[in-house]
Amino acid sequence: MREIAKRMARLDGKVALITGGANGIGLACATRFAEEGASVVIADLLDDAGESAAVDLRGEGHRVMFVHLDATSTADNEAAVVAAVADFGSLELLVTAAGISFAGYTSGDRAQERQMAQLGASVGLATAFLHLPSEQWQPVLDVNLTGTLLAVQAAGRQMVAQASGGSIVTIASIAALVPEVGTLAYSVSKAGVWMLTKMAAMSLASEGIRVNAIGPGFIETNMTHIIQTLPERPDKLMEQIPMRRFGQPREIADLALFLASDEASYVTGELMVADGGFYTH
Ligand code: NAI
């Protein structure tokens, strides 16, 4: 009789650091990676959400801890790596999901979302471009782009010291590829993440570290809540998405899982888009 081999979990024995792991895509990655056997460090600015996510996942039998992280801080990124190694013994995987869509964005703050949507709608294209204040530009670049660099550097240094290789997944966006009204700082930051990913892949390949980016389309998270709820906008947007729906965070996490796993052993420096076909036109 043919024996049915027990399926190995795809990330057995691996330790993963997930920045922005308290909500949305980061949380889905933390959950999916833990389900596949990884020990997971959730790192996020929001302590309550991060702690509660870690408690929930531990309650399901997974090895998960939370650390406070401001993605823009070199010291916090280094401390997150130190915490991963101290508690779980090593670090092989990184997902950089910490991100903001506009300066001052706080995940889950609905009142703030509405204010921003009204502000964006009130000015013309040229004015919005020519007069974008630096206080709306710099924080987005700091979190999305510099934050990604700092996490990749801190985790990459640990992976090189371990000489065990590793896999890094950055979360860019289709905004890195197509200009969209009202998203100057965000789109430029994500285009930067894409080039950063390629540079990191080229620089770290000799160390056995693969670095890939994911370009999500519209995914149902706190970040897109305002788009989902504003009158008229969802219908117009849906016409541009051939699959006629937003994606779920888990659908991005499944892609991150593939890129993190050995199944993607010859994939590096790649941007994988998951957008329901949005980018096809
Ligand atoms: P989210 O708001 O649900 O999650 C973002 C997480 O990042 C939150 O937990 C937040 O607290 C954390 N964060 C923000 N600033 C931080 C900082 N300075 N330090 C540490 N953590 C910080 O949003 P979502 O959608 O899950 O976003 C995750 C990533 O995916 C972001 O980089 C976003 O730009 C990207 N993305 C999202 C898309 C979407 O449609 N939701 C589409 C394309 C990209």
XYZ file of C-alpha atoms and ligand atoms in Angstrom:
325
model
C 0.000 0.000 0.000
C 1.249 3.392 -0.912
C 2.147 5.431 2.152
C 0.832 8.969 2.271
C 3.683 11.144 3.480
C 2.844 13.700 6.150
C 2.888 17.082 4.446
C 5.774 19.232 5.639
C 4.717 22.774 6.453
C 6.321 25.080 3.926
C 8.130 27.299 6.437
C 8.992 24.737 9.110
C 11.949 25.865 11.209
C 12.012 29.379 9.737
C 11.760 32.634 11.687
C 9.946 35.556 10.052
C 9.868 39.263 10.882
C 6.783 41.052 9.533
C 6.786 44.845 9.722
C 3.305 46.359 9.710
C 2.115 42.973 10.953
C -0.656 44.280 13.193
C -3.194 44.880 10.413
C -4.249 44.061 6.884
C -1.691 42.536 4.538
C 1.038 42.282 7.214
C -1.299 40.494 9.605
C -2.385 38.104 6.864
C 1.293 37.347 6.147
C 1.964 36.763 9.856
C -1.021 34.401 10.026
C -0.216 32.525 6.816
C 3.484 32.157 7.677
C 2.623 30.886 11.179
C 0.154 28.387 9.685
C 3.026 27.068 7.570
C 5.269 26.471 10.567
C 7.255 29.707 10.868
C 7.915 31.444 14.171
C 6.747 34.997 13.614
C 7.669 38.395 15.002
C 4.958 40.981 14.379
C 6.511 44.469 14.413
C 4.265 47.518 14.283
C 3.717 51.068 15.480
C 0.306 50.140 16.918
C 0.974 48.288 20.175
C -2.597 47.266 21.060
C -3.391 45.830 17.629
C 0.010 44.114 17.427
C -0.211 42.601 20.924
C -3.738 41.397 20.309
C -2.788 39.810 16.959
C 0.097 37.986 18.645
C -2.137 36.791 21.494
C -4.760 35.512 19.017
C -2.192 33.620 16.950
C -0.549 32.127 20.036
C -4.036 31.013 21.100
C -4.200 29.026 17.854
C -0.976 27.270 18.824
C 1.494 29.338 16.789
C 4.836 30.773 17.905
C 4.270 34.512 17.575
C 5.527 37.561 19.449
C 4.975 41.300 19.087
C 7.592 44.047 19.172
C 7.008 47.786 18.923
C 8.501 49.223 15.740
C 8.592 52.655 14.196
C 9.645 51.684 10.689
C 11.538 54.975 10.268
C 13.845 54.201 13.190
C 17.155 52.416 12.577
C 17.303 51.436 16.252
C 13.777 49.958 16.213
C 14.502 47.883 13.119
C 17.710 46.576 14.662
C 15.920 45.855 17.951
C 13.202 43.882 16.136
C 15.865 41.667 14.576
C 17.598 41.230 17.940
C 14.255 40.273 19.524
C 13.573 37.682 16.802
C 16.956 36.058 17.332
C 16.718 36.241 21.134
C 13.297 34.564 21.271
C 13.336 32.255 18.265
C 17.055 31.698 17.616
C 17.545 33.024 14.077
C 15.983 35.066 11.248
C 15.418 33.753 7.737
C 12.409 35.700 6.456
C 11.330 39.334 6.289
C 8.162 40.915 4.947
C 8.069 44.717 4.905
C 4.366 45.563 5.055
C 4.577 48.718 7.211
C 3.213 51.528 5.085
C 1.077 54.652 4.980
C -1.017 56.077 2.157
C -0.675 59.715 3.267
C 1.222 61.707 5.901
C -0.298 61.095 9.317
C -2.213 57.975 8.204
C -3.127 55.819 11.157
C -4.473 52.390 10.270
C -8.132 52.155 11.279
C -8.720 55.883 11.955
C -11.935 56.420 9.956
C -12.402 60.135 10.760
C -8.936 60.933 9.447
C -9.608 59.016 6.207
C -12.657 61.133 5.448
C -10.766 64.398 6.014
C -8.056 63.329 3.595
C -10.509 62.244 0.893
C -12.240 65.632 1.012
C -8.916 67.498 0.901
C -7.677 65.571 -2.159
C -10.871 66.180 -4.118
C -10.748 69.973 -3.812
C -7.664 70.909 -5.915
C -6.702 70.534 -9.604
C -3.959 68.241 -10.897
C -1.312 70.884 -11.609
C -1.912 72.649 -8.318
C -1.758 69.401 -6.386
C 1.590 68.567 -8.018
C 3.199 72.016 -7.930
C 2.212 72.834 -4.377
C 2.477 69.527 -2.573
C 3.849 70.586 0.804
C 6.944 68.798 2.041
C 5.054 67.780 5.160
C 2.780 65.663 2.938
C 5.722 64.235 0.988
C 8.465 63.465 3.495
C 6.617 61.271 6.028
C 5.332 58.997 3.253
C 8.835 58.594 1.822
C 10.208 58.080 5.345
C 7.865 55.236 6.259
C 7.361 53.508 2.909
C 10.795 53.832 1.339
C 13.344 54.551 4.078
C 11.449 52.217 6.425
C 11.755 49.414 3.884
C 15.478 50.086 3.435
C 16.128 50.044 7.198
C 14.262 46.760 7.679
C 16.008 45.104 4.730
C 19.409 46.283 6.013
C 18.825 45.131 9.600
C 17.395 41.734 8.598
C 19.913 41.295 5.786
C 22.853 41.874 8.131
C 21.534 39.162 10.447
C 20.998 36.739 7.558
C 24.547 37.332 6.308
C 25.941 36.818 9.828
C 24.049 33.522 10.084
C 25.299 32.482 6.642
C 22.000 30.671 6.221
C 20.550 32.665 3.330
C 17.045 34.050 3.515
C 14.081 35.489 1.692
C 12.866 39.070 1.836
C 9.498 40.194 0.472
C 8.773 43.897 0.147
C 5.251 45.219 -0.334
C 5.274 47.749 -3.157
C 2.044 48.464 -5.072
C 0.645 48.773 -8.557
C 1.070 52.476 -7.708
C 4.781 51.846 -8.365
C 3.906 51.186 -12.001
C 0.961 53.418 -12.919
C 0.512 57.074 -11.942
C -2.750 57.680 -10.159
C -4.365 61.013 -9.326
C -3.706 62.253 -5.792
C -0.998 59.772 -4.882
C 2.241 61.617 -5.684
C 4.229 60.812 -2.554
C 2.761 57.327 -2.230
C 3.385 56.320 -5.853
C 6.938 57.662 -5.847
C 7.670 55.907 -2.554
C 6.399 52.604 -3.970
C 8.371 53.031 -7.208
C 11.369 53.523 -4.907
C 10.539 50.308 -3.058
C 10.544 48.475 -6.377
C 14.011 49.767 -7.341
C 15.251 49.179 -3.789
C 14.066 45.569 -4.120
C 15.999 45.076 -7.347
C 19.137 46.677 -5.871
C 18.868 44.491 -2.755
C 18.318 41.366 -4.871
C 21.389 42.132 -6.962
C 23.519 42.947 -3.892
C 22.489 40.010 -1.712
C 22.216 37.160 -4.228
C 25.787 36.059 -3.510
C 24.789 35.667 0.159
C 21.919 33.322 -0.695
C 19.321 35.981 0.103
C 16.444 36.406 -2.348
C 14.579 39.709 -2.424
C 11.256 40.141 -4.224
C 8.433 42.661 -4.248
C 4.686 42.230 -4.393
C 2.551 44.798 -6.182
C -0.937 44.494 -4.719
C -3.875 46.111 -6.471
C -6.847 47.167 -4.359
C -6.993 44.998 -1.267
C -9.678 45.127 1.430
C -7.828 46.619 4.398
C -7.985 49.739 6.555
C -5.946 51.537 3.907
C -8.628 51.191 1.225
C -11.620 51.512 3.550
C -12.383 55.028 2.365
C -12.346 53.963 -1.303
C -14.705 51.124 -0.517
C -17.195 53.356 1.266
C -17.242 56.691 -0.611
C -20.370 57.083 -2.772
C -19.848 56.343 -6.532
C -16.121 55.651 -6.332
C -16.323 51.877 -5.824
C -18.404 51.402 -9.015
C -16.015 53.455 -11.176
C -13.062 51.624 -9.758
C -14.656 48.223 -10.174
C -15.004 48.878 -13.932
C -11.175 49.069 -14.048
C -10.694 45.756 -12.266
C -11.403 42.884 -14.679
C -12.136 40.513 -11.789
C -14.677 43.084 -10.470
C -13.669 42.800 -6.831
C -11.065 43.944 -4.340
C -8.489 41.388 -3.227
C -8.347 39.874 0.224
C -5.224 40.284 2.398
C -4.837 36.512 2.426
C -4.470 36.498 -1.363
C -1.400 38.716 -0.983
C -0.140 36.619 1.926
C -0.316 33.491 -0.260
C 1.933 35.182 -2.792
C 4.316 36.310 -0.032
C 4.338 32.723 1.225
C 5.338 31.444 -2.207
C 8.126 34.019 -2.492
C 9.336 33.277 1.049
C 9.309 29.516 0.552
C 11.849 27.282 -1.176
C 9.350 26.868 -4.012
C 10.624 30.257 -5.233
C 14.286 29.216 -4.925
C 15.250 30.681 -8.338
C 13.131 33.832 -8.078
C 14.813 37.068 -7.051
C 14.586 40.739 -8.053
C 11.005 40.173 -9.222
C 7.849 42.250 -8.772
C 4.761 40.058 -8.687
C 1.514 41.895 -9.242
C -1.723 40.628 -7.679
C -4.463 43.012 -8.743
C -7.396 41.136 -10.273
C -6.202 42.231 -13.713
C -6.165 46.007 -13.025
C -2.728 46.405 -14.598
C -3.773 44.715 -17.830
C -5.076 47.977 -19.260
P -3.065 48.673 6.945
O -3.310 50.049 7.356
O -4.114 47.649 7.230
O -1.691 48.127 7.553
C -0.529 48.909 7.582
C 0.232 48.598 8.866
O 1.464 49.322 8.857
C -0.540 49.030 10.115
O -0.591 47.994 11.069
C 0.240 50.223 10.599
O 0.149 50.429 11.999
C 1.653 49.863 10.149
N 2.509 51.047 10.110
C 2.251 52.247 9.549
N 3.251 53.087 9.789
C 4.173 52.409 10.505
C 5.428 52.740 11.052
N 5.962 53.970 10.924
N 6.108 51.793 11.723
C 5.587 50.555 11.877
N 4.402 50.182 11.408
C 3.700 51.109 10.719
O -2.806 48.717 5.382
P -2.459 47.556 4.344
O -3.337 47.744 3.207
O -2.404 46.240 5.007
O -0.990 47.993 3.917
C 0.141 47.141 4.014
C 1.118 47.490 2.927
O 0.529 47.153 1.654
C 1.436 48.991 2.844
O 2.793 49.158 2.537
C 0.582 49.458 1.690
O 1.115 50.597 1.097
C 0.634 48.252 0.792
N -0.415 48.196 -0.204
C -1.736 48.127 0.160
C -2.714 48.065 -0.813
C -4.160 47.970 -0.479
O -4.988 48.056 -1.401
N -4.564 47.804 0.759
C -2.372 48.104 -2.246
C -0.962 48.163 -2.508
C -0.034 48.210 -1.520
